[in-house]
Amino acid sequence: MGHFMSNFSTFIVAIIIAFACCWEVGMLSVLVVPMLLMVGATYAKMMIDMSLERISFVSEATTVVQQVPMQMNVMLELIRLTILNLQSYGIFVQTLKNIKTVFSFVGENSAIKSFHKCMYNQYRLSKKEAMAKGLGLGMLQIATFCSYSLVIWVGAIAVTGGKAKAGETIAAVINVLSGAM
């Protein structure tokens, strides 16, 4: 919350100073900033959604790996309950160990296949995330630099038209740039 208050107060003070120095630059910055906020918010929303999807894939992969020992224990418990009345308990224990060995190999292959499938989904998501990150940051920088260029251009028009002084316009542009960061 403190970080937000610091950034928000810096932005508000920068806009007020920009209005005081050169109202044209201040007005333009008020009109341009919502566009920057929308681009940034869209990028942030996309990244948050992909992060949640990644968490679900990781959760699914770990669940698959954890299910194999649980299934084996349930099956062994059922076998133990049904064969409990046998007289030769040693043969039962030896058979149970063999079943555990075979079941662990079968379960391991199943877990590996399921885990591989989940990791393939992670891989596809990573490619999608990289594309979104590149396009999102690219669009944010395009919008930022175009808006900065527009603000500087309007300031230059105000100075050449005699409506504002050069120093005040530069101060307004610098305040807009520092406030937008």
XYZ file of N, CA and C in Angstrom, residues 30-177:
444
model
N -2.764 14.296 -19.224
C -3.967 13.737 -18.599
C -4.743 12.877 -19.595
N -4.709 13.241 -20.869
C -5.417 12.467 -21.889
C -4.662 11.198 -22.303
N -3.341 11.236 -22.228
C -2.529 10.116 -22.711
C -2.355 9.029 -21.647
N -2.309 9.402 -20.387
C -2.029 8.444 -19.313
C -3.050 7.300 -19.244
N -4.353 7.540 -19.426
C -5.282 6.392 -19.393
C -4.977 5.325 -20.449
N -4.489 5.753 -21.614
C -4.121 4.771 -22.633
C -2.962 3.906 -22.129
N -1.976 4.527 -21.500
C -0.854 3.764 -20.952
C -1.324 2.816 -19.857
N -2.230 3.287 -19.026
C -2.761 2.441 -17.956
C -3.520 1.246 -18.511
N -4.289 1.453 -19.577
C -5.044 0.337 -20.172
C -4.109 -0.715 -20.772
N -3.067 -0.253 -21.467
C -2.118 -1.205 -22.052
C -1.409 -1.986 -20.939
N -0.969 -1.284 -19.910
C -0.295 -1.945 -18.788
C -1.206 -2.902 -18.039
N -2.462 -2.499 -17.834
C -3.410 -3.369 -17.127
C -3.739 -4.617 -17.944
N -3.872 -4.468 -19.256
C -4.140 -5.619 -20.123
C -2.968 -6.605 -20.076
N -1.766 -6.082 -20.131
C -0.578 -6.930 -20.050
C -0.526 -7.654 -18.703
N -0.769 -6.923 -17.624
C -0.738 -7.531 -16.290
C -1.809 -8.612 -16.153
N -2.999 -8.375 -16.678
C -4.093 -9.350 -16.606
C -3.724 -10.624 -17.365
N -3.131 -10.470 -18.550
C -2.724 -11.636 -19.329
C -1.681 -12.454 -18.579
N -0.721 -11.783 -17.977
C 0.337 -12.501 -17.262
C -0.202 -13.186 -16.007
N -1.136 -12.561 -15.309
C -1.737 -13.175 -14.126
C -2.532 -14.417 -14.523
N -3.307 -14.331 -15.611
C -4.079 -15.495 -16.070
C -3.162 -16.663 -16.435
N -2.065 -16.366 -17.117
C -1.142 -17.439 -17.494
C -0.438 -18.014 -16.262
N -0.179 -17.178 -15.286
C 0.434 -17.666 -14.049
C -0.511 -18.613 -13.317
N -1.790 -18.278 -13.281
C -2.773 -19.166 -12.654
C -2.889 -20.488 -13.409
N -2.819 -20.416 -14.735
C -2.869 -21.637 -15.543
C -1.633 -22.500 -15.270
N -0.468 -21.861 -15.132
C 0.763 -22.587 -14.829
C 0.650 -23.290 -13.475
N 0.095 -22.610 -12.491
C -0.072 -23.197 -11.163
C -0.981 -24.421 -11.242
N -2.040 -24.354 -12.051
C -2.935 -25.509 -12.173
C -2.231 -26.687 -12.844
N -1.364 -26.420 -13.838
C -0.619 -27.502 -14.483
C 0.349 -28.155 -13.502
N 1.048 -27.343 -12.722
C 1.992 -27.900 -11.740
C 1.237 -28.713 -10.697
N 0.089 -28.211 -10.270
C -0.725 -28.925 -9.285
C -1.189 -30.268 -9.847
N -1.596 -30.272 -11.103
C -2.044 -31.509 -11.739
C -0.894 -32.506 -11.853
N 0.290 -32.017 -12.195
C 1.448 -32.904 -12.334
C 1.840 -33.516 -10.992
N 1.836 -32.737 -9.935
C 2.200 -33.289 -8.629
C 1.126 -34.219 -8.105
N -0.129 -33.954 -8.422
C -1.214 -34.842 -8.007
C -1.080 -36.201 -8.673
N -0.718 -36.207 -9.951
C -0.553 -37.465 -10.685
C 0.549 -38.292 -10.046
N 1.662 -37.655 -9.689
C 2.780 -38.392 -9.105
C 2.413 -38.915 -7.724
N 1.613 -38.175 -6.966
C 1.249 -38.597 -5.618
C 0.164 -39.676 -5.619
N -0.607 -39.805 -6.684
C -1.709 -40.757 -6.720
C -1.221 -42.200 -6.817
N -0.080 -42.427 -7.441
C 0.388 -43.801 -7.656
C 0.653 -44.505 -6.334
N 1.425 -43.932 -5.388
C 1.609 -44.644 -4.112
C 0.304 -44.818 -3.343
N -0.608 -43.853 -3.439
C -1.883 -43.980 -2.736
C -2.688 -45.143 -3.296
N -2.725 -45.292 -4.620
C -3.451 -46.393 -5.236
C -2.836 -47.732 -4.830
N -1.508 -47.774 -4.779
C -0.832 -49.009 -4.404
C -1.156 -49.379 -2.960
N -1.144 -48.426 -2.062
C -1.445 -48.710 -0.657
C -2.876 -49.193 -0.479
N -3.818 -48.621 -1.209
C -5.215 -49.059 -1.114
C -5.351 -50.492 -1.611
N -4.689 -50.798 -2.723
C -4.781 -52.152 -3.259
C -4.149 -53.163 -2.303
N -3.008 -52.825 -1.739
C -2.340 -53.740 -0.812
C -3.161 -53.954 0.449
N -3.819 -52.920 0.906
C -4.666 -53.050 2.100
C -5.847 -53.989 1.824
N -6.431 -53.878 0.631
C -7.523 -54.785 0.267
C -7.031 -56.233 0.205
N -5.852 -56.430 -0.373
C -5.300 -57.782 -0.443
C -5.030 -58.314 0.958
N -4.490 -57.473 1.806
C -4.166 -57.883 3.171
C -5.430 -58.290 3.929
N -6.515 -57.554 3.732
C -7.761 -57.877 4.429
C -8.377 -59.184 3.937
N -8.258 -59.452 2.648
C -8.872 -60.665 2.111
C -8.053 -61.910 2.411
N -6.744 -61.782 2.550
C -5.895 -62.949 2.745
C -5.485 -63.097 4.216
N -6.037 -62.355 5.092
C -5.625 -62.349 6.487
C -5.810 -63.703 7.174
N -6.723 -64.502 6.677
C -7.008 -65.775 7.322
C -6.060 -66.892 6.891
N -5.095 -66.610 6.053
C -4.176 -67.650 5.587
C -3.263 -68.106 6.716
N -2.895 -69.374 6.668
C -2.029 -69.950 7.693
C -0.566 -69.587 7.433
N -0.184 -69.528 6.181
C 1.222 -69.260 5.860
C 1.404 -67.758 5.634
N 1.702 -67.079 6.687
C 1.853 -65.623 6.640
C 3.141 -65.235 5.913
N 4.195 -66.046 5.969
C 5.461 -65.752 5.300
C 5.309 -65.709 3.798
N 4.543 -66.666 3.269
C 4.296 -66.676 1.823
C 3.518 -65.437 1.419
N 2.586 -65.070 2.276
C 1.793 -63.867 2.010
C 2.683 -62.626 1.948
N 3.609 -62.479 2.886
C 4.491 -61.310 2.921
C 5.383 -61.281 1.693
N 5.914 -62.449 1.313
C 6.766 -62.520 0.137
C 5.971 -62.163 -1.122
N 4.773 -62.696 -1.237
C 3.914 -62.375 -2.379
C 3.594 -60.885 -2.404
N 3.323 -60.336 -1.233
C 3.008 -58.911 -1.127
C 4.183 -58.058 -1.589
N 5.399 -58.453 -1.238
C 6.577 -57.707 -1.676
C 6.714 -57.767 -3.190
N 6.468 -58.921 -3.771
C 6.533 -59.044 -5.230
C 5.475 -58.186 -5.909
N 4.271 -58.185 -5.338
C 3.202 -57.351 -5.893
C 3.585 -55.875 -5.805
N 4.177 -55.478 -4.685
C 4.617 -54.088 -4.523
C 5.629 -53.712 -5.596
N 6.581 -54.616 -5.852
C 7.612 -54.334 -6.848
C 6.999 -54.172 -8.230
N 6.153 -55.114 -8.619
C 5.514 -55.047 -9.936
C 4.624 -53.815 -10.033
N 3.842 -53.571 -8.991
C 2.923 -52.431 -9.027
C 3.681 -51.111 -9.074
N 4.820 -51.040 -8.398
C 5.576 -49.793 -8.423
C 6.125 -49.526 -9.822
N 6.562 -50.592 -10.531
C 7.019 -50.389 -11.900
C 5.880 -49.966 -12.807
N 4.735 -50.598 -12.680
C 3.571 -50.234 -13.497
C 3.122 -48.812 -13.159
N 3.059 -48.508 -11.882
C 2.651 -47.172 -11.458
C 3.650 -46.114 -11.867
N 4.914 -46.476 -11.869
C 5.944 -45.526 -12.250
C 5.795 -45.148 -13.715
N 5.555 -46.125 -14.567
C 5.361 -45.829 -15.992
C 4.128 -44.964 -16.200
N 3.073 -45.276 -15.492
C 1.858 -44.471 -15.601
C 2.104 -43.042 -15.129
N 2.826 -42.894 -14.028
C 3.127 -41.565 -13.501
C 4.014 -40.787 -14.463
N 4.977 -41.484 -15.063
C 5.866 -40.813 -16.006
C 5.081 -40.310 -17.212
N 4.174 -41.121 -17.735
C 3.367 -40.707 -18.889
C 2.477 -39.516 -18.536
N 1.829 -39.584 -17.394
C 0.957 -38.485 -16.985
C 1.763 -37.223 -16.715
N 2.913 -37.375 -16.064
C 3.758 -36.226 -15.767
C 4.285 -35.610 -17.057
N 4.647 -36.458 -18.029
C 5.122 -35.955 -19.319
C 4.032 -35.153 -20.014
N 2.802 -35.636 -19.944
C 1.684 -34.907 -20.541
C 1.504 -33.542 -19.878
N 1.592 -33.515 -18.560
C 1.454 -32.246 -17.840
C 2.603 -31.297 -18.175
N 3.803 -31.829 -18.313
C 4.950 -30.976 -18.643
C 4.870 -30.466 -20.082
N 4.267 -31.250 -20.969
C 4.070 -30.769 -22.332
C 3.106 -29.584 -22.324
N 2.070 -29.663 -21.483
C 1.159 -28.522 -21.348
C 1.906 -27.299 -20.808
N 2.837 -27.532 -19.875
C 3.665 -26.441 -19.343
C 4.502 -25.823 -20.460
N 5.064 -26.661 -21.304
C 5.898 -26.192 -22.406
C 5.089 -25.321 -23.365
N 3.897 -25.778 -23.728
C 3.049 -24.977 -24.619
C 2.677 -23.652 -23.970
N 2.374 -23.687 -22.672
C 2.040 -22.465 -21.961
C 3.234 -21.517 -21.911
N 4.433 -22.056 -21.758
C 5.631 -21.214 -21.719
C 5.851 -20.504 -23.045
N 5.604 -21.211 -24.149
C 5.724 -20.559 -25.455
C 4.683 -19.451 -25.604
N 3.471 -19.725 -25.176
C 2.397 -18.729 -25.229
C 2.725 -17.533 -24.322
N 3.270 -17.828 -23.153
C 3.631 -16.780 -22.195
C 4.764 -15.910 -22.741
N 5.723 -16.511 -23.390
C 6.828 -15.744 -23.968
C 6.324 -14.804 -25.064
N 5.413 -15.299 -25.871
C 4.846 -14.460 -26.929
C 4.044 -13.304 -26.330
N 3.242 -13.605 -25.328
C 2.444 -12.561 -24.689
C 3.328 -11.535 -23.990
N 4.388 -12.019 -23.353
C 5.294 -11.106 -22.659
C 5.987 -10.185 -23.658
N 6.454 -10.739 -24.752
C 7.115 -9.925 -25.774
C 6.180 -8.907 -26.394
N 4.989 -9.376 -26.774
C 4.021 -8.450 -27.381
C 3.520 -7.422 -26.369
N 3.280 -7.856 -25.144
C 2.771 -6.937 -24.123
C 3.758 -5.837 -23.790
N 5.016 -6.225 -23.554
C 6.029 -5.214 -23.262
C 6.309 -4.343 -24.481
N 6.268 -4.936 -25.659
C 6.454 -4.155 -26.886
C 5.352 -3.120 -27.066
N 4.111 -3.534 -26.848
C 2.997 -2.596 -26.981
C 3.062 -1.495 -25.919
N 3.473 -1.872 -24.711
C 3.611 -0.885 -23.639
C 4.695 0.132 -23.983
N 5.805 -0.327 -24.519
C 6.861 0.604 -24.889
C 6.470 1.458 -26.080
N 5.776 0.888 -27.050
C 5.298 1.683 -28.186
C 4.365 2.783 -27.705
N 3.420 2.424 -26.850
C 2.483 3.425 -26.336
C 3.200 4.483 -25.511
N 4.158 4.059 -24.701
C 4.896 5.009 -23.864
C 5.713 5.970 -24.715
N 6.487 5.455 -25.644
C 7.339 6.332 -26.447
C 6.528 7.215 -27.384
N 5.430 6.707 -27.920
C 4.576 7.545 -28.770
C 3.930 8.667 -27.955
N 3.490 8.359 -26.755
C 2.884 9.410 -25.925
C 3.932 10.430 -25.492
N 5.149 9.957 -25.169
C 6.212 10.908 -24.835
C 6.524 11.804 -26.028
N 6.578 11.212 -27.207
C 6.844 11.998 -28.414
C 5.759 13.034 -28.647
N 4.516 12.639 -28.435
C 3.407 13.566 -28.617
C 3.468 14.719 -27.606
N 3.803 14.396 -26.374
C 3.912 15.433 -25.341
C 5.037 16.402 -25.679
N 6.169 15.886 -26.121
C 7.292 16.760 -26.495
C 6.939 17.599 -27.718
N 6.247 16.999 -28.676
C 5.843 17.739 -29.877
C 4.899 18.877 -29.522
N 3.914 18.614 -28.670
C 2.972 19.664 -28.259
C 3.715 20.761 -27.497
N 4.676 20.353 -26.650
C 5.486 21.357 -25.949
C 6.282 22.216 -26.922
N 6.845 21.600 -27.960
C 7.608 22.355 -28.968
C 6.694 23.311 -29.730
N 5.483 22.886 -30.043
C 4.521 23.762 -30.740
C 4.161 24.951 -29.842
N 3.973 24.697 -28.548
C 3.634 25.780 -27.614
C 4.783 26.785 -27.508
N 6.029 26.301 -27.523
C 7.188 27.200 -27.426
C 7.351 28.005 -28.707
N 7.253 27.353 -29.860
C 7.433 28.075 -31.129
C 6.277 29.022 -31.396
N 5.115 28.762 -30.861
C 3.968 29.651 -31.025
C 3.979 30.804 -30.036
N 4.916 30.783 -29.107
C 5.023 31.867 -28.132
C 4.025 31.743 -26.989
N 3.366 30.619 -26.849
C 2.378 30.434 -25.779
C 3.028 30.035 -24.460
N 4.257 29.513 -24.510
C 4.940 29.065 -23.301
C 6.432 29.311 -23.455
N 7.107 29.347 -22.320
C 8.565 29.510 -22.336
C 9.206 28.124 -22.440
N 10.397 28.085 -23.010
C 11.079 26.804 -23.246
C 11.391 26.096 -21.935
N 11.884 26.814 -20.931
C 12.232 26.211 -19.652
C 11.026 25.622 -18.948
N 9.889 26.336 -19.001
C 8.666 25.831 -18.367
C 8.144 24.589 -19.084
N 8.277 24.594 -20.394
C 7.821 23.432 -21.164
C 8.694 22.222 -20.869
N 10.011 22.424 -20.789
C 10.908 21.317 -20.456
C 10.593 20.798 -19.056
N 10.349 21.697 -18.112
C 9.991 21.282 -16.753
C 8.697 20.478 -16.756
N 7.722 20.905 -17.553
C 6.454 20.184 -17.641
C 6.655 18.786 -18.228
N 7.455 18.702 -19.306
C 7.697 17.400 -19.943
C 8.437 16.469 -18.992
N 9.450 16.979 -18.287
C 10.197 16.138 -17.352
C 9.288 15.673 -16.217
N 8.406 16.539 -15.751
C 7.474 16.128 -14.684
C 6.514 15.058 -15.179
N 6.039 15.207 -16.402
C 5.141 14.189 -16.961
C 5.887 12.864 -17.097
N 7.118 12.892 -17.584
C 7.897 11.662 -17.753
C 8.198 11.002 -16.415
